[in-house]
Tab-separated table of C-alpha atoms and ligand atoms in Angstrom:
chain	number	residue	atom	x	y	z
A	1	MET	CA	26.728	110.153	-22.354
A	2	ASP	CA	28.094	113.052	-20.307
A	3	ILE	CA	31.681	114.306	-20.569
A	4	ILE	CA	32.948	112.491	-17.491
A	5	SER	CA	31.556	109.153	-18.742
A	6	ASN	CA	33.192	109.800	-22.091
A	7	LEU	CA	36.572	110.440	-20.478
A	8	GLN	CA	36.196	107.403	-18.220
A	9	ALA	CA	35.534	105.319	-21.290
A	10	ILE	CA	38.816	106.316	-22.968
A	11	GLU	CA	40.864	106.181	-19.765
A	12	GLY	CA	41.147	102.422	-19.925
A	13	GLN	CA	41.988	102.566	-23.607
A	14	ILE	CA	44.779	105.086	-22.916
A	15	ALA	CA	46.174	102.874	-20.169
A	16	GLU	CA	46.269	99.894	-22.556
A	17	GLU	CA	47.992	101.863	-25.276
A	18	ILE	CA	50.594	103.213	-22.852
A	19	GLN	CA	51.157	99.671	-21.659
A	20	SER	CA	51.938	98.491	-25.177
A	21	ILE	CA	54.358	101.316	-26.025
A	22	SER	CA	57.597	99.914	-27.470
A	23	SER	CA	59.357	102.950	-28.960
A	24	LEU	CA	59.877	106.684	-28.541
A	25	ASP	CA	57.797	107.165	-31.696
A	26	ASP	CA	54.879	105.399	-29.934
A	27	VAL	CA	55.216	107.790	-26.997
A	28	GLN	CA	55.037	110.769	-29.319
A	29	ALA	CA	52.079	109.340	-31.237
A	30	ILE	CA	50.051	108.732	-28.061
A	31	ARG	CA	50.942	112.153	-26.713
A	32	VAL	CA	49.588	113.763	-29.865
A	33	LYS	CA	46.555	111.471	-30.014
A	34	TYR	CA	45.308	112.046	-26.448
A	35	LEU	CA	46.906	115.271	-25.241
A	36	GLY	CA	47.192	117.151	-28.543
A	37	LYS	CA	44.942	120.033	-29.586
A	38	LYS	CA	42.514	117.671	-31.265
A	39	GLY	CA	42.666	114.994	-28.561
A	40	PRO	CA	39.619	113.993	-26.468
A	41	ILE	CA	40.805	115.647	-23.260
A	42	THR	CA	41.442	119.055	-24.851
A	43	GLU	CA	38.174	118.600	-26.696
A	44	ALA	CA	36.331	117.922	-23.426
A	45	LEU	CA	37.816	121.007	-21.801
A	46	ARG	CA	36.832	123.065	-24.823
A	47	HIS	CA	33.156	122.061	-24.345
A	48	MET	CA	33.029	123.146	-20.719
A	49	LYS	CA	31.082	126.236	-21.726
A	50	ASP	CA	28.201	124.012	-22.903
A	51	ILE	CA	27.619	122.233	-19.604
A	52	ASP	CA	25.730	123.204	-16.523
A	53	PRO	CA	27.857	125.688	-14.517
A	54	SER	CA	27.369	123.637	-11.345
A	55	GLU	CA	28.931	120.620	-13.111
A	56	ARG	CA	31.900	122.541	-14.497
A	57	PRO	CA	34.304	122.309	-11.503
A	58	LYS	CA	33.824	118.555	-11.260
A	59	VAL	CA	34.291	117.976	-14.997
A	60	GLY	CA	37.222	120.393	-15.192
A	61	ALA	CA	38.980	118.775	-12.269
A	62	TYR	CA	38.481	115.289	-13.719
A	63	ALA	CA	39.724	116.254	-17.192
A	64	ASN	CA	42.773	118.026	-15.793
A	65	GLU	CA	43.631	115.153	-13.490
A	66	LEU	CA	43.385	112.721	-16.375
A	67	LYS	CA	45.516	114.993	-18.567
A	68	ASN	CA	48.238	115.244	-15.888
A	69	LYS	CA	48.143	111.513	-15.208
A	70	VAL	CA	48.544	110.616	-18.893
A	71	ALA	CA	51.345	113.213	-19.363
A	72	LYS	CA	53.189	111.848	-16.322
A	73	GLU	CA	52.939	108.229	-17.481
A	74	LEU	CA	54.111	109.177	-20.965
A	75	ASP	CA	57.081	111.099	-19.475
A	76	GLN	CA	58.038	108.063	-17.416
A	77	LYS	CA	57.829	105.764	-20.439
A	78	GLN	CA	59.874	108.242	-22.476
A	79	ALA	CA	62.612	108.436	-19.792
A	80	VAL	CA	62.846	104.624	-19.640
A	81	LEU	CA	63.038	104.302	-23.429
A	82	GLU	CA	65.645	107.068	-23.734
A	83	GLU	CA	67.843	105.425	-21.140
A	84	GLU	CA	67.536	102.089	-22.961
A	85	ALA	CA	68.472	103.761	-26.259
A	86	LEU	CA	71.514	105.401	-24.659
A	87	ASN	CA	72.652	102.126	-23.107
A	88	GLN	CA	72.292	100.351	-26.429
A	89	LYS	CA	74.363	103.072	-28.137
A	90	LEU	CA	77.073	102.825	-25.490
A	91	MET	CA	77.150	99.050	-25.848
A	92	ALA	CA	77.422	99.302	-29.631
A	93	GLU	CA	80.185	101.953	-29.658
A	94	THR	CA	83.707	101.032	-28.636
A	95	ILE	CA	86.737	103.269	-28.176
A	96	ASP	CA	89.932	102.100	-29.844
A	97	VAL	CA	92.515	103.103	-27.285
A	98	THR	CA	95.288	102.042	-29.658
A	99	LEU	CA	94.455	104.792	-32.186
A	100	PRO	CA	97.327	107.307	-32.484
A	101	GLY	CA	96.680	110.684	-30.798
A	102	LYS	CA	96.598	113.957	-32.679
A	103	GLN	CA	100.114	115.344	-33.057
A	104	GLN	CA	100.428	118.846	-31.596
A	105	LYS	CA	103.216	120.999	-33.012
A	106	LEU	CA	105.484	122.327	-30.286
A	107	GLY	CA	106.408	125.979	-30.376
A	108	SER	CA	110.029	126.960	-30.036
A	109	GLN	CA	112.243	129.919	-29.362
A	110	HIS	CA	112.570	132.405	-32.201
A	111	VAL	CA	115.943	132.288	-33.937
A	112	ILE	CA	116.761	135.849	-32.800
A	113	SER	CA	116.095	134.861	-29.172
A	114	GLN	CA	118.288	131.788	-29.642
A	115	VAL	CA	121.163	133.888	-30.969
A	116	MET	CA	120.724	136.465	-28.214
A	117	GLU	CA	120.813	133.749	-25.578
A	118	GLU	CA	123.963	132.299	-27.101
A	119	ILE	CA	125.651	135.715	-26.935
A	120	GLU	CA	124.367	136.320	-23.406
A	121	ASP	CA	125.704	132.925	-22.270
A	122	LEU	CA	129.149	133.740	-23.666
A	123	PHE	CA	129.335	137.039	-21.781
A	124	LEU	CA	127.857	135.574	-18.593
A	125	ASP	CA	130.641	132.972	-18.723
A	126	LEU	CA	133.135	135.854	-18.967
A	127	GLY	CA	131.713	137.330	-15.743
A	128	TYR	CA	129.473	140.041	-17.228
A	129	ILE	CA	126.116	140.876	-15.648
A	130	ILE	CA	122.880	141.541	-17.575
A	131	VAL	CA	121.303	144.968	-17.089
A	132	GLU	CA	117.930	145.754	-18.676
A	133	GLY	CA	116.933	149.250	-19.758
A	134	PRO	CA	113.664	150.918	-20.857
A	135	GLU	CA	112.567	150.844	-24.515
A	136	ILE	CA	110.725	154.140	-23.989
A	137	GLU	CA	113.601	156.419	-23.144
A	138	SER	CA	114.220	160.084	-22.472
A	139	ASP	CA	116.003	162.220	-25.034
A	140	TYR	CA	118.377	163.021	-22.148
A	141	TYR	CA	119.611	159.422	-21.685
A	142	ASN	CA	119.374	158.358	-25.330
A	143	PHE	CA	121.334	161.346	-26.672
A	144	LYS	CA	122.664	163.877	-24.135
A	145	ARG	CA	124.188	161.320	-21.796
A	146	MET	CA	125.754	159.688	-24.834
A	147	ASN	CA	127.571	162.892	-25.628
A	148	LEU	CA	125.481	163.549	-28.725
A	149	PRO	CA	125.502	167.248	-29.530
A	150	GLU	CA	122.149	168.999	-29.957
A	151	ASP	CA	122.639	169.260	-33.709
A	152	HIS	CA	123.733	165.639	-34.248
A	153	PRO	CA	121.898	164.123	-37.257
A	154	ALA	CA	120.789	161.069	-35.216
A	155	ARG	CA	118.567	163.391	-33.158
A	156	ASP	CA	116.683	164.303	-36.280
A	157	MET	CA	112.977	163.523	-36.500
A	158	GLN	CA	113.841	161.634	-39.675
A	159	ASP	CA	115.865	159.064	-37.723
A	160	THR	CA	114.099	158.815	-34.384
A	161	PHE	CA	110.573	157.791	-33.366
A	162	TYR	CA	109.646	160.551	-30.940
A	163	ILE	CA	106.740	160.068	-28.541
A	164	GLU	CA	107.074	163.626	-27.215
A	165	GLU	CA	109.203	165.855	-29.400
A	166	ASN	CA	112.744	166.245	-28.047
A	167	LYS	CA	111.719	164.681	-24.734
A	168	VAL	CA	110.485	161.083	-24.922
A	169	LEU	CA	111.341	158.587	-27.654
A	170	LEU	CA	111.708	154.930	-28.573
A	171	ARG	CA	115.373	154.293	-27.872
A	172	THR	CA	117.482	154.262	-31.017
A	173	HIS	CA	120.219	152.121	-29.441
A	174	THR	CA	120.943	150.237	-26.214
A	175	SER	CA	123.763	152.658	-25.301
A	176	PRO	CA	121.638	154.706	-22.826
A	177	VAL	CA	121.663	151.627	-20.562
A	178	GLN	CA	125.407	152.328	-20.132
A	179	ALA	CA	124.564	155.643	-18.451
A	180	HIS	CA	121.839	154.105	-16.242
A	181	ALA	CA	124.241	151.340	-15.145
A	182	MET	CA	127.179	153.695	-14.509
A	183	ASP	CA	124.939	156.027	-12.460
A	184	GLN	CA	124.024	153.142	-10.204
A	185	HIS	CA	127.277	151.224	-9.974
A	186	ASP	CA	129.395	151.467	-6.833
A	187	PHE	CA	132.980	151.433	-8.181
A	188	SER	CA	134.463	151.052	-4.707
A	189	LYS	CA	133.108	147.473	-4.862
A	190	GLY	CA	134.801	146.590	-8.176
A	191	PRO	CA	134.611	147.085	-11.944
A	192	LEU	CA	131.413	147.324	-13.984
A	193	GLN	CA	131.190	144.589	-16.590
A	194	MET	CA	127.744	144.360	-18.174
A	195	ILE	CA	125.723	143.569	-21.266
A	196	SER	CA	122.270	144.885	-22.058
A	197	PRO	CA	120.147	143.065	-24.637
A	198	GLY	CA	116.910	144.496	-26.027
A	199	LYS	CA	114.837	146.006	-28.812
A	200	VAL	CA	115.663	149.321	-30.476
A	201	TYR	CA	113.792	151.467	-33.011
A	202	ARG	CA	114.865	153.671	-35.913
A	203	ARG	CA	113.156	155.337	-38.804
A	204	ASP	CA	115.341	153.330	-41.175
A	205	SER	CA	113.566	152.222	-44.317
A	206	ASP	CA	113.377	148.445	-44.365
A	207	ASP	CA	115.650	146.555	-46.761
A	208	ALA	CA	117.590	143.261	-46.736
A	209	THR	CA	119.825	144.333	-43.819
A	210	HIS	CA	117.814	147.143	-42.177
A	211	SER	CA	114.665	146.954	-40.113
A	212	HIS	CA	112.848	149.811	-38.327
A	213	GLN	CA	112.774	147.659	-35.190
A	214	PHE	CA	115.698	145.404	-34.453
A	215	HIS	CA	117.800	144.175	-31.540
A	216	GLN	CA	121.041	145.244	-29.993
A	217	ILE	CA	123.244	143.938	-27.236
A	218	GLU	CA	125.238	146.617	-25.519
A	219	GLY	CA	128.483	145.731	-23.776
A	220	LEU	CA	130.319	147.899	-21.270
A	221	VAL	CA	133.404	147.396	-19.110
A	222	VAL	CA	134.636	150.201	-16.844
A	223	ASP	CA	137.618	149.782	-14.552
A	224	LYS	CA	141.095	151.147	-14.001
A	225	ASN	CA	143.526	150.548	-16.883
A	226	ILE	CA	141.095	149.319	-19.517
A	227	GLY	CA	142.579	149.726	-22.998
A	228	LEU	CA	141.629	149.300	-26.658
A	229	SER	CA	143.418	145.934	-26.715
A	230	ASP	CA	140.853	144.661	-24.143
A	231	LEU	CA	138.059	145.623	-26.528
A	232	LYS	CA	139.828	144.044	-29.512
A	233	GLY	CA	140.487	140.788	-27.629
A	234	THR	CA	136.882	140.627	-26.375
A	235	LEU	CA	135.372	141.250	-29.812
A	236	GLU	CA	137.637	138.752	-31.544
A	237	LEU	CA	136.745	136.152	-28.938
A	238	PHE	CA	133.068	136.899	-29.547
A	239	ALA	CA	133.450	136.657	-33.360
A	240	ARG	CA	135.366	133.355	-33.162
A	241	HIS	CA	132.864	131.899	-30.693
A	242	LEU	CA	129.870	132.709	-32.872
A	243	PHE	CA	131.179	132.257	-36.382
A	244	GLY	CA	134.102	129.861	-36.060
A	245	GLY	CA	137.619	130.415	-37.356
A	246	ASP	CA	136.810	130.440	-41.089
A	247	ARG	CA	135.070	133.838	-41.127
A	248	GLN	CA	137.260	136.889	-41.516
A	249	VAL	CA	136.947	139.675	-38.949
A	250	ARG	CA	138.013	143.259	-39.515
A	251	LEU	CA	138.195	146.260	-37.208
A	252	ARG	CA	137.582	149.525	-39.006
A	253	PRO	CA	138.082	153.026	-37.603
A	254	SER	CA	134.749	154.715	-37.077
A	255	TYR	CA	133.071	157.530	-35.222
A	256	PHE	CA	130.581	157.533	-32.357
A	257	PRO	CA	130.156	160.632	-30.175
A	258	PHE	CA	130.238	158.442	-27.059
A	259	THR	CA	133.489	156.562	-27.779
A	260	GLU	CA	136.985	157.762	-28.593
A	261	PRO	CA	138.590	156.105	-30.471
A	262	SER	CA	135.695	154.266	-32.167
A	263	VAL	CA	135.679	151.120	-34.277
A	264	GLU	CA	133.272	149.071	-36.299
A	265	ILE	CA	133.561	145.317	-36.687
A	266	ASP	CA	132.777	143.651	-39.980
A	267	ILE	CA	132.535	139.934	-40.740
A	268	SER	CA	133.171	138.542	-44.204
A	269	CYS	CA	129.909	138.110	-46.113
A	270	PHE	CA	128.220	134.707	-45.663
A	271	LYS	CA	126.973	134.637	-49.227
A	272	CYS	CA	129.942	135.621	-51.360
A	273	GLY	CA	132.696	134.890	-48.805
A	274	GLY	CA	134.154	138.357	-49.431
A	275	GLN	CA	133.898	138.628	-53.241
A	276	GLY	CA	131.111	141.196	-53.131
A	277	CYS	CA	127.405	140.567	-53.785
A	278	ASN	CA	123.950	142.098	-53.382
A	279	ILE	CA	123.782	141.176	-49.673
A	280	CYS	CA	127.006	142.959	-48.682
A	281	LYS	CA	126.428	145.778	-51.166
A	282	LYS	CA	129.490	144.612	-53.161
A	283	THR	CA	131.882	145.237	-50.245
A	284	GLY	CA	132.445	141.623	-49.159
A	285	TRP	CA	131.811	142.633	-45.528
A	286	ILE	CA	128.775	142.888	-43.241
A	287	GLU	CA	128.930	145.237	-40.277
A	288	ILE	CA	127.772	143.617	-37.045
A	289	LEU	CA	128.821	145.985	-34.322
A	290	GLY	CA	130.167	149.319	-33.296
A	291	GLY	CA	132.367	150.009	-30.300
A	292	GLY	CA	135.203	151.972	-28.828
A	293	MET	CA	136.716	153.423	-25.685
A	294	VAL	CA	134.078	155.170	-23.556
A	295	HIS	CA	134.404	158.923	-24.084
A	296	PRO	CA	135.674	160.726	-20.959
A	297	ASN	CA	132.594	163.024	-21.101
A	298	VAL	CA	130.305	159.992	-20.789
A	299	LEU	CA	132.204	158.765	-17.723
A	300	GLU	CA	132.240	162.237	-16.130
A	301	MET	CA	128.462	162.669	-16.648
A	302	SER	CA	128.014	159.596	-14.399
A	303	GLY	CA	130.367	161.118	-11.825
A	304	ILE	CA	133.269	158.795	-12.726
A	305	ASP	CA	136.770	160.255	-12.681
A	306	SER	CA	138.011	159.786	-16.241
A	307	GLU	CA	141.621	160.276	-15.124
A	308	GLU	CA	141.368	157.205	-12.920
A	309	TYR	CA	138.880	155.067	-14.827
A	310	SER	CA	138.526	154.057	-18.444
A	311	GLY	CA	136.227	151.689	-20.254
A	312	PHE	CA	135.254	150.095	-23.508
A	313	ALA	CA	131.789	149.720	-24.945
A	314	PHE	CA	130.225	148.038	-27.925
A	315	GLY	CA	126.795	147.638	-29.420
A	316	LEU	CA	126.131	144.646	-31.636
A	317	GLY	CA	123.177	143.711	-33.793
A	318	PRO	CA	121.899	140.158	-33.110
A	319	ASP	CA	119.705	140.322	-36.226
A	320	ARG	CA	122.790	140.755	-38.411
A	321	VAL	CA	124.630	138.120	-36.361
A	322	ALA	CA	121.796	135.617	-36.955
A	323	MET	CA	121.854	136.427	-40.690
A	324	LEU	CA	125.565	135.738	-40.880
A	325	LYS	CA	125.390	132.634	-38.738
A	326	TYR	CA	122.589	130.968	-40.701
A	327	GLY	CA	123.061	132.538	-44.150
A	328	ILE	CA	119.706	134.355	-44.029
A	329	GLU	CA	119.525	136.776	-46.923
A	330	ASP	CA	116.834	139.139	-45.716
A	331	ILE	CA	116.338	140.563	-42.206
A	332	ARG	CA	112.586	140.878	-42.894
A	333	HIS	CA	112.221	137.074	-42.648
A	334	PHE	CA	112.657	137.422	-38.866
A	335	TYR	CA	109.563	139.571	-38.546
A	336	GLN	CA	107.129	138.041	-41.036
A	337	ASN	CA	106.204	135.036	-38.847
A	338	ASP	CA	106.177	132.591	-41.749
A	339	LEU	CA	106.092	129.210	-39.988
A	340	ARG	CA	108.052	127.580	-42.823
A	341	PHE	CA	110.919	129.903	-41.926
A	342	ILE	CA	110.512	129.734	-38.142
A	343	HIS	CA	110.352	125.912	-37.976
A	344	GLN	CA	113.770	125.596	-39.591
A	345	PHE	CA	115.299	126.760	-36.325
A	346	GLN	CA	113.157	124.555	-34.108
A	347	GLU	CA	115.624	121.892	-33.051
A	348	ARG	CA	117.745	124.311	-31.018
A	349	GLY	CA	114.694	125.688	-29.144
B	1	LIG	C1	125.087	152.092	-32.441
B	1	LIG	O1	123.880	151.947	-32.331
B	1	LIG	C2	125.929	152.347	-31.243
B	1	LIG	N1	125.114	152.644	-30.118
B	1	LIG	C3	126.820	151.150	-31.006
B	1	LIG	C4	127.913	151.425	-30.037
B	1	LIG	C5	127.753	151.085	-28.718
B	1	LIG	C6	129.075	152.062	-30.472
B	1	LIG	C7	128.761	151.339	-27.804
B	1	LIG	C8	130.059	152.325	-29.556
B	1	LIG	C9	129.905	151.969	-28.256
B	1	LIG	P1	125.170	151.520	-34.963
B	1	LIG	O2	124.164	152.509	-35.394
B	1	LIG	O3	126.310	151.281	-35.884
B	1	LIG	O4	125.775	151.894	-33.578
B	1	LIG	O5	124.408	150.125	-34.683
B	1	LIG	C10	125.072	149.035	-34.100
B	1	LIG	C11	124.685	147.738	-34.806
B	1	LIG	O6	123.261	147.605	-34.864
B	1	LIG	C12	125.120	147.698	-36.258
B	1	LIG	O7	126.449	147.254	-36.345
B	1	LIG	C13	124.161	146.696	-36.856
B	1	LIG	O8	124.568	145.373	-36.564
B	1	LIG	C14	122.905	146.952	-36.081
B	1	LIG	N2	121.979	147.805	-36.831
B	1	LIG	C15	122.025	149.144	-37.009
B	1	LIG	N3	120.978	149.574	-37.708
B	1	LIG	C16	120.230	148.492	-37.997
B	1	LIG	C17	118.989	148.260	-38.679
B	1	LIG	N4	118.256	149.261	-39.180
B	1	LIG	N5	118.525	146.997	-38.770
B	1	LIG	C18	119.215	145.972	-38.221
B	1	LIG	N6	120.377	146.114	-37.543
B	1	LIG	C19	120.890	147.354	-37.433
C-alpha cells in the first residue's frame, strides 16, 4: 500500500477516536499517538525521501492537511472539555459572603504630632498665627540674627551640624524663624503674634532626655508695651492647659543671647513628682522651654524701633512635653518606631 492509502486508512480510525474522547487526558493521548514524533503522520512525512519525487508534493500536501485537520479537531475538543471543567469547578465552589473580612490596622498620628497639634490649637485659639521656617538655615539667620557673638559656644562644630562650614547648617533651634517673620511683618497693620513648629538638629549625644534631632515650637509676640508679665501669664496658661493644675511650674532666670532678661521653665518631674530621680537627674524638675524678652538688638536687626516696640519669645520642646504628659521615660522611644509603643497613642489620632 502506498503512503496516501495508509494515511487514508487511519483517517477514519482517528475520527472515531476523537469522537469518543471523554477527558482532557484522552485528548493528550490521541495527540501523542497520531501527531507525536512516533505517530503515523510524522512517520509518513519522514519517508518522503523514499518515494518518487513526482509523487512527493501530493503525498506531502495530504499528510500536512491531515495533520492540521487532526490538530484542529483536538484543539476544539480540548477547548470544550476545559470549559466544562471550569464550569464544574465554579458550580462546586461557593463563596461564603458571611465570612469576616481581614482586619486592617489603621495608622494614626505620631504622639509627637498629636502633642504639637494640641499646642498649636491652644495658640491659634489665642490669636497666634503659624509661620514655617526652613530646616536648612544660614549661619546668618540661625546665629547672627539671634545676636549670637562669633565666639559663642553654640556656633561650635561640636554643637552644630554644618552643611557648609560657617555658612549653611541644620538649624539648631526654631528661633531664626523669629527674624524671618519680623523682617516680613508690617507693624503698621498690627502686632506680630506667631508660633513656629518644626524639627531642629544638634550634635547632642542621645540620652533619656536628649536627641540629636528633636522638635521645637517657637513663640513670638512683638507689639508696643509688651512686658515680662505677658510672657509669664502666657507660659503659665500653656503649662496649666497641657499638664493640669497638679504639676508644679517654675520660672528660673537663664541666659540666651537673643533675650534679655531670659528665663527657663521647668515642670515638676512626672516620675518622682519632685523628689529627684534618674529621669530628672535628681533635681525634681524637667526643663521644657526657654524664653525671655526679645533683645533690642534682635528687634533692631529687623528694622524695628526697640524704643517703641518690645516683645517676648519662647522656644519649647514638644518631645519633653510629650514625655511629661504621658510619663515616657526615654525620648528615644519616639524615634525607634516600635509599633507596641506607637499604638498606645492611637485612640487620639
Ligand atoms: C533654645 O533653643 C532657644 N532657642 C529657646 C528660646 C527661644 C529662648 C526664644 C528664648 C527665646 P534651649 O537650647 O534651652 O533653647 O532649647 C529649648 C527647649 O528645647 C528645651 O527647653 C528642651 O525642651 C528642648 N531641647 C533642647 N535640647 C534638646 C534635645 N537635645 N533633645 C530634646 N529636647 C531638647
